[in-house]
mmCIF file with all atom_site columns, C-alpha atoms in Angstrom:
data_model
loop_
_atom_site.group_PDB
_atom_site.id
_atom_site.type_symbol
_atom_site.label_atom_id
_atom_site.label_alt_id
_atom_site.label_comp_id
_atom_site.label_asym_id
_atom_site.label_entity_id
_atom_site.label_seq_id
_atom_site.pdbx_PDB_ins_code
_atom_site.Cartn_x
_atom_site.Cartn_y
_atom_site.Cartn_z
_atom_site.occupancy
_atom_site.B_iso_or_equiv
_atom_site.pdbx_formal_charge
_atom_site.auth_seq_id
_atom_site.auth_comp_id
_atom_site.auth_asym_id
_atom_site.auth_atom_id
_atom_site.pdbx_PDB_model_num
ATOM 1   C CA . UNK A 1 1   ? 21.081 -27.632 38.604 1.00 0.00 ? 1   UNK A CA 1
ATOM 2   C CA . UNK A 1 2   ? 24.015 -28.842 36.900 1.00 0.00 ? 2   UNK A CA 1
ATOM 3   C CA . UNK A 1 3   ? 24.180 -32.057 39.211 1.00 0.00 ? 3   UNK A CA 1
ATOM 4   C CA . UNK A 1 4   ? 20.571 -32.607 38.883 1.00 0.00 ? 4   UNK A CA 1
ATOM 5   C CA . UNK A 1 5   ? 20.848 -33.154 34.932 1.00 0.00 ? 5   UNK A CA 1
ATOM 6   C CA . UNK A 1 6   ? 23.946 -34.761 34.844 1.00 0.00 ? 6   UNK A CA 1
ATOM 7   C CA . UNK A 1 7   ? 22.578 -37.341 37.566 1.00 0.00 ? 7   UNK A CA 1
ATOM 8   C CA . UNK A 1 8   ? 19.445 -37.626 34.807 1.00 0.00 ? 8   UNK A CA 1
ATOM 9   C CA . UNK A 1 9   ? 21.546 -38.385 32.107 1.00 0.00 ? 9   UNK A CA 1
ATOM 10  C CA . UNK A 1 10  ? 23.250 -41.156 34.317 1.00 0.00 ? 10  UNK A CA 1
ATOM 11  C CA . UNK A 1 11  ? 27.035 -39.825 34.392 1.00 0.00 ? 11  UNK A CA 1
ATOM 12  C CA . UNK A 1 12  ? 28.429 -37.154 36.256 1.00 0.00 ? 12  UNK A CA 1
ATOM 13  C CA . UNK A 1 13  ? 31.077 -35.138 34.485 1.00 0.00 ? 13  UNK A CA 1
ATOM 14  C CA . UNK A 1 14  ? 33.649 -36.171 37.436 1.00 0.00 ? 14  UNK A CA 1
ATOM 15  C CA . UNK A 1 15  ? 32.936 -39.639 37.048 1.00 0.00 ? 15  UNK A CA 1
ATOM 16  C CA . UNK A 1 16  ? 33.871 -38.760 33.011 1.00 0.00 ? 16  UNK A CA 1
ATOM 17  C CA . UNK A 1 17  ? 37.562 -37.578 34.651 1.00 0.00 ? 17  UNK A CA 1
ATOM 18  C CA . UNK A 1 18  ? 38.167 -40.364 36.866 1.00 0.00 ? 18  UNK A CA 1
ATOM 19  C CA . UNK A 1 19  ? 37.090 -42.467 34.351 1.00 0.00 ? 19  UNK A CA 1
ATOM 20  C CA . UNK A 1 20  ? 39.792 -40.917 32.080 1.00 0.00 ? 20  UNK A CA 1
ATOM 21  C CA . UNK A 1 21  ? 42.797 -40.344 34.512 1.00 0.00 ? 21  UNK A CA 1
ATOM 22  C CA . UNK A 1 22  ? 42.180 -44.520 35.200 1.00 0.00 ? 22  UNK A CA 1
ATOM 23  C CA . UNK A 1 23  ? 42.542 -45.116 31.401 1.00 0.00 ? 23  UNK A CA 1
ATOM 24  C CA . UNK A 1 24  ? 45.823 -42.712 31.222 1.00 0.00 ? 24  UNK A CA 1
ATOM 25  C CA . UNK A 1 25  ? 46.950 -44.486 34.844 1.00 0.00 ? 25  UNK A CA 1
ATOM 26  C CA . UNK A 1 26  ? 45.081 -48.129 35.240 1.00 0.00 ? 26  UNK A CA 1
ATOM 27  C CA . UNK A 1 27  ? 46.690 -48.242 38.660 1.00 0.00 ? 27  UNK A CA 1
ATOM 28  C CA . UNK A 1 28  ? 45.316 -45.594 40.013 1.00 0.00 ? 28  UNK A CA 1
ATOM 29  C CA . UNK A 1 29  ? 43.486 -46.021 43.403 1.00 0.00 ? 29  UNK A CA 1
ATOM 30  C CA . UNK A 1 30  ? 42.397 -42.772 44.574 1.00 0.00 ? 30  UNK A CA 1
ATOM 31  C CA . UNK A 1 31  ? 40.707 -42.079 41.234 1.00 0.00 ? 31  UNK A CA 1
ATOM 32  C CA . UNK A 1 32  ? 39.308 -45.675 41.116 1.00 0.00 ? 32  UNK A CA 1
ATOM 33  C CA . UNK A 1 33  ? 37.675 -45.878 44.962 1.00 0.00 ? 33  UNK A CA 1
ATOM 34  C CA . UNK A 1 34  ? 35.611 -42.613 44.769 1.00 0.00 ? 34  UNK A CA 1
ATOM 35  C CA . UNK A 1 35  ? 34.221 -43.965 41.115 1.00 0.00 ? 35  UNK A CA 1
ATOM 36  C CA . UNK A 1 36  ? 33.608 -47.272 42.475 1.00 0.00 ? 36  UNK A CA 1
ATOM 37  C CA . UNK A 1 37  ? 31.986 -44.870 45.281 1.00 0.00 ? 37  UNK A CA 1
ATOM 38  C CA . UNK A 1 38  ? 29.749 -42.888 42.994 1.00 0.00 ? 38  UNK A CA 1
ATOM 39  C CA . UNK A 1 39  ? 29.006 -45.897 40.760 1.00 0.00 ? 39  UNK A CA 1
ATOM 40  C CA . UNK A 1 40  ? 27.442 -47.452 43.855 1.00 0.00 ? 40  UNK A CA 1
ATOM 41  C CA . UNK A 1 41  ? 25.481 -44.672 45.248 1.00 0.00 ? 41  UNK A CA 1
ATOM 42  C CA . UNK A 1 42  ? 24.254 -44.949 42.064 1.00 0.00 ? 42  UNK A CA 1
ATOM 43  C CA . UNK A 1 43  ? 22.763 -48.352 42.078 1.00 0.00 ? 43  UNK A CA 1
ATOM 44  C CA . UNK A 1 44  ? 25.460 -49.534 39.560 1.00 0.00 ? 44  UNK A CA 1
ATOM 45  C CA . UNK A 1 45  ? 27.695 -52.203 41.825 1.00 0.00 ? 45  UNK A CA 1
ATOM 46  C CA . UNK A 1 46  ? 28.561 -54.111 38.780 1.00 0.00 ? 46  UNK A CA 1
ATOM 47  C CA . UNK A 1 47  ? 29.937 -51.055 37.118 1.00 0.00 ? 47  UNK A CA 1
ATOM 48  C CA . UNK A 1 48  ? 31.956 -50.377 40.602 1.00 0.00 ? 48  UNK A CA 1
ATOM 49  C CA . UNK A 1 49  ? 33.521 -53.765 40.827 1.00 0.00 ? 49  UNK A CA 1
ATOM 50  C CA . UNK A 1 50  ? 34.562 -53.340 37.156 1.00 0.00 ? 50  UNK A CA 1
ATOM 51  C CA . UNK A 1 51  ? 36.941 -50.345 37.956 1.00 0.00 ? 51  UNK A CA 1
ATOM 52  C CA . UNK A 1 52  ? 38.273 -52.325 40.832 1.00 0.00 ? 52  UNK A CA 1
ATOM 53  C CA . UNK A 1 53  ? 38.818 -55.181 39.162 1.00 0.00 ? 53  UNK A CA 1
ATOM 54  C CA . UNK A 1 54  ? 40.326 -52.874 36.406 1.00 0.00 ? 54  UNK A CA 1
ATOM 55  C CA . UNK A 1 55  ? 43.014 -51.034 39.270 1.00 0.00 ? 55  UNK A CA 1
ATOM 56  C CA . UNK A 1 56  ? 43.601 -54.801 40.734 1.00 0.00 ? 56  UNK A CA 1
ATOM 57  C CA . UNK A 1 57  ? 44.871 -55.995 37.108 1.00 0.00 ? 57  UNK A CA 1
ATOM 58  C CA . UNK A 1 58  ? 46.994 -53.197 36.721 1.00 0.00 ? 58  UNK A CA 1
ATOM 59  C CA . UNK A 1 59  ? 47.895 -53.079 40.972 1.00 0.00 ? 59  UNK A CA 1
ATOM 60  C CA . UNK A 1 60  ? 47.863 -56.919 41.965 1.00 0.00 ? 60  UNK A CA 1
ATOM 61  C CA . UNK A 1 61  ? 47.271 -56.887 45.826 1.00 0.00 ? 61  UNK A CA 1
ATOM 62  C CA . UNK A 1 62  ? 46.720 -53.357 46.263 1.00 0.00 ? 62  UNK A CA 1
ATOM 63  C CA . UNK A 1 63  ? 45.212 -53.828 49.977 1.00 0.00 ? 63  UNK A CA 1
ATOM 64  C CA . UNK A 1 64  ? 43.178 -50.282 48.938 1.00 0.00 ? 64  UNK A CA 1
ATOM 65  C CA . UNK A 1 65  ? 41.362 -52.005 45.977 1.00 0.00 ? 65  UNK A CA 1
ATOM 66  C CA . UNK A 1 66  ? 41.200 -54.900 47.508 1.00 0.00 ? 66  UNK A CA 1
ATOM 67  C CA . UNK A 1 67  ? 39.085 -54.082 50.415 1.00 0.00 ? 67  UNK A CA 1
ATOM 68  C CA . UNK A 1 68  ? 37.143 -51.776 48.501 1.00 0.00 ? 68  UNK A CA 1
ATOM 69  C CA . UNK A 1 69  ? 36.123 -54.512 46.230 1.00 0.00 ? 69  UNK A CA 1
ATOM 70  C CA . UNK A 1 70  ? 35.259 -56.305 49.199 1.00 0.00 ? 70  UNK A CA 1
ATOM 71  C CA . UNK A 1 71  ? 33.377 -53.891 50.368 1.00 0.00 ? 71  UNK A CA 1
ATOM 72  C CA . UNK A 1 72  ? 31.425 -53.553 47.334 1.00 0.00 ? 72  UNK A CA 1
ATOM 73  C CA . UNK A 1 73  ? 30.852 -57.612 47.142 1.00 0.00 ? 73  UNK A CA 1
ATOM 74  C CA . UNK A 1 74  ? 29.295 -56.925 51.143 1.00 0.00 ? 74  UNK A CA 1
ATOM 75  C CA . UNK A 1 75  ? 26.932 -54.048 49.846 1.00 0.00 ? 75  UNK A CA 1
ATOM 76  C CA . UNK A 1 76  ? 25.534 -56.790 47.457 1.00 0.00 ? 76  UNK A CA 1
ATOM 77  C CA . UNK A 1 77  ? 25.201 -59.457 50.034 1.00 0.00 ? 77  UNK A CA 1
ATOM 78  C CA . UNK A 1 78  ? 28.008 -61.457 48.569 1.00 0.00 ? 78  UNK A CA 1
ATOM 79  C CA . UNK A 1 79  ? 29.865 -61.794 52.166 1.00 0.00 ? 79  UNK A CA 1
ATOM 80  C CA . UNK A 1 80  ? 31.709 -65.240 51.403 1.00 0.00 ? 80  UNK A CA 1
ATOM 81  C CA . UNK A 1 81  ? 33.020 -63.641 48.363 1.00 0.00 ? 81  UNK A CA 1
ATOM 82  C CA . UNK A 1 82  ? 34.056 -60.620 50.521 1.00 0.00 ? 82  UNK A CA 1
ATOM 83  C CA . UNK A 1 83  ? 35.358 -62.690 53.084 1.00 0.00 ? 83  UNK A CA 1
ATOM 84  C CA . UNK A 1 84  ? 37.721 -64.257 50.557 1.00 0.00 ? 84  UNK A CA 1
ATOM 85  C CA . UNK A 1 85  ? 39.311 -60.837 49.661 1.00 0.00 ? 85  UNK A CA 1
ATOM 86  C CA . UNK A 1 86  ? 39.417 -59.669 53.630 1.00 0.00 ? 86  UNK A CA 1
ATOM 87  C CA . UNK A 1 87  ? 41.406 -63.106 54.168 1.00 0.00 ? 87  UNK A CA 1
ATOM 88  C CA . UNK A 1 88  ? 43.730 -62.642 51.254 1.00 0.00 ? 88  UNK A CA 1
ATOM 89  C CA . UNK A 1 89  ? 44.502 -58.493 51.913 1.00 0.00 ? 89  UNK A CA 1
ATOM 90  C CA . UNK A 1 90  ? 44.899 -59.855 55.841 1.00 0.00 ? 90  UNK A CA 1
ATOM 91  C CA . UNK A 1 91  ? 47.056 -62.147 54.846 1.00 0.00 ? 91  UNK A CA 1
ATOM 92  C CA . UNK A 1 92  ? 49.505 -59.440 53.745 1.00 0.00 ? 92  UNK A CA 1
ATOM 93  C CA . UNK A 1 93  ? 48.893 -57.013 56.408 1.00 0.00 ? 93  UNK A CA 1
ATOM 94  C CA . UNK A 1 94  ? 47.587 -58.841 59.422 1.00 0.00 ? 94  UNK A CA 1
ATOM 95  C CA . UNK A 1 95  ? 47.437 -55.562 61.394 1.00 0.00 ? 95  UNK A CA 1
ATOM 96  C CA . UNK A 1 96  ? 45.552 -53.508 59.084 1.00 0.00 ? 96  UNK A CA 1
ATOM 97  C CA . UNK A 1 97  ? 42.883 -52.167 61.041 1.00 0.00 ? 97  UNK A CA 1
ATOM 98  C CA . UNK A 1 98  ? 40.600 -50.897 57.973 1.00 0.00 ? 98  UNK A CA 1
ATOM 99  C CA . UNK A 1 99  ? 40.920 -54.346 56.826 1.00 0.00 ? 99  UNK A CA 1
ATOM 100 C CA . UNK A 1 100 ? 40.215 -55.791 60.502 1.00 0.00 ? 100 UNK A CA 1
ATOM 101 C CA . UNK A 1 101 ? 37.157 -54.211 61.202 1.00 0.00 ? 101 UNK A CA 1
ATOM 102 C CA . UNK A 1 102 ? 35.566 -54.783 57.437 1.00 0.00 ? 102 UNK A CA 1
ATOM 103 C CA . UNK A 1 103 ? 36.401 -58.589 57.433 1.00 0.00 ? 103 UNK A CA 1
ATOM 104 C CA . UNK A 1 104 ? 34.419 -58.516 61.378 1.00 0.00 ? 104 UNK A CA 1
ATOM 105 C CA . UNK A 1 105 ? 31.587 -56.295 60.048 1.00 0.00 ? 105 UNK A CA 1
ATOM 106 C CA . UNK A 1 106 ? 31.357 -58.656 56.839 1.00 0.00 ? 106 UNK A CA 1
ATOM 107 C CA . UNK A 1 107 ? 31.188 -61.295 59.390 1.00 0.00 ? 107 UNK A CA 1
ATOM 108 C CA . UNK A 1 108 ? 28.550 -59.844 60.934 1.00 0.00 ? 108 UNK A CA 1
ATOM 109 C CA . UNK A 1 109 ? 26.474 -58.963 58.224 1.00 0.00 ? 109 UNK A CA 1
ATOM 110 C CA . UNK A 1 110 ? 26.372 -62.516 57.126 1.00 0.00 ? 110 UNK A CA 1
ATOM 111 C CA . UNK A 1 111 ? 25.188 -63.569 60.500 1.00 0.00 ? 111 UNK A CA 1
ATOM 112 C CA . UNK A 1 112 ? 27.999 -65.338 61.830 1.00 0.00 ? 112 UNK A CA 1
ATOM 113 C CA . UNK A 1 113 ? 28.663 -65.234 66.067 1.00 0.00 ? 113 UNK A CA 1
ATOM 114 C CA . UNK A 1 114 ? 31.905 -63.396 67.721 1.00 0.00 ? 114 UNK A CA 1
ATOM 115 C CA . UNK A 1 115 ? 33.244 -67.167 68.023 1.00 0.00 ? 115 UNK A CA 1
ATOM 116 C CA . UNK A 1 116 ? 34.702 -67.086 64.485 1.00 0.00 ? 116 UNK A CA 1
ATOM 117 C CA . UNK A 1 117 ? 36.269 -63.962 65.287 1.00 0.00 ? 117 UNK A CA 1
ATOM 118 C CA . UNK A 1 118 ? 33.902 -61.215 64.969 1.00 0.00 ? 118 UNK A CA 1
ATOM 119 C CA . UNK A 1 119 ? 33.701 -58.373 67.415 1.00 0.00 ? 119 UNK A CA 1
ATOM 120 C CA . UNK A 1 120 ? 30.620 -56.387 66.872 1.00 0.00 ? 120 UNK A CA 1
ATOM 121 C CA . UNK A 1 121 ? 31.889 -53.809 69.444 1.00 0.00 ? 121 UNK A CA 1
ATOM 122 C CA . UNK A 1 122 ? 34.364 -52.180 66.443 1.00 0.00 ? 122 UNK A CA 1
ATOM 123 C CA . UNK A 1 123 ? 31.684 -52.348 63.859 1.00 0.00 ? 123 UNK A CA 1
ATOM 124 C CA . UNK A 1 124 ? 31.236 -49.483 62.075 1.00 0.00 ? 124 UNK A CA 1
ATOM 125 C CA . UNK A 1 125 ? 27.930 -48.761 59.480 1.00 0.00 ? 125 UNK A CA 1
ATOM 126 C CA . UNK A 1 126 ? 28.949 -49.860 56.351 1.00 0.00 ? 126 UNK A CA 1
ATOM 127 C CA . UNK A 1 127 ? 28.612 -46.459 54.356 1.00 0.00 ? 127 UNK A CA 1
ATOM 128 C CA . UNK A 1 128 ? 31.358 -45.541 55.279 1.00 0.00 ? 128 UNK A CA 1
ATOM 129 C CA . UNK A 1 129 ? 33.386 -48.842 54.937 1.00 0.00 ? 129 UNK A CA 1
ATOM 130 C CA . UNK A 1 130 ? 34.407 -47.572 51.110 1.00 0.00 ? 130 UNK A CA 1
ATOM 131 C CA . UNK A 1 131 ? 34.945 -44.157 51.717 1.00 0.00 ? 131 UNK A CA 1
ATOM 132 C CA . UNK A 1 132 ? 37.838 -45.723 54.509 1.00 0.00 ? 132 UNK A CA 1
ATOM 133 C CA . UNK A 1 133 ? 39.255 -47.082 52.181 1.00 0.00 ? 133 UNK A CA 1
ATOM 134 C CA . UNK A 1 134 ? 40.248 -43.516 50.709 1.00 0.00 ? 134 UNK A CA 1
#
């Protein structure tokens, strides 16, 4: 019942928290990706890629934040955009398989054929992409 007002009044009282422990520690990337998380879920990507944009300020080239801000930019069909972050976070860590198989599955989702270097085999639904990056 709780939940079920709280989501009416648009916040949750956890998002209040994370919200809070981000303010007391900006860099903060397991607070930020389950807000950004919730945020979404909640129709609210703008809000989302605020708080990662927030944690990237404070955490330049935090491969975390960026791939969950990537992933949000996918979720709203912004895949170029996306792509961008993927290529920069890959640059860094090459092998990253998180990384890997969002960059293909961004690919993907923008229509583009396994000869730029997506494999569709290793895709995985995008749900899910954010919560990997956890």
């Amino acid at each position: 019942m709780r939940e079920r007002i709280s989501h009416a009044l648009g916040r949750d009282p956890d998002d209040d928290a994370l919200r809070d422990a981000l303010k007391q520690r900006p860099n903060n990337i397991d607070d930020a990706i389950p807000l950004a998380r919730a945020l979404l879920a909640r129709n609210c990507p703008n809000d989302a890629l605020e708080v990662l944009e927030g944690v990237l300020m404070a955490a330049p080239g935090d491969l975390r934040a960026l791939n969950a801000k990537a992933v949000v930019l996918d979720h709203e069909g912004r895949h170029r955009e996306a792509q961008e972050i993927y290529r920069q976070a890959l640059a860094a860590d090459p092998a990253n398989p998180m990384l890997r198989n969002n960059f293909k599955l961004s690919l993907a989702l923008e229509g583009k054929t396994e000869a730029r270097g997506a494999d569709p085999t290793s895709q995985t639904d995008r749900r899910h992409a954010l919560a990997r990056s956890k």
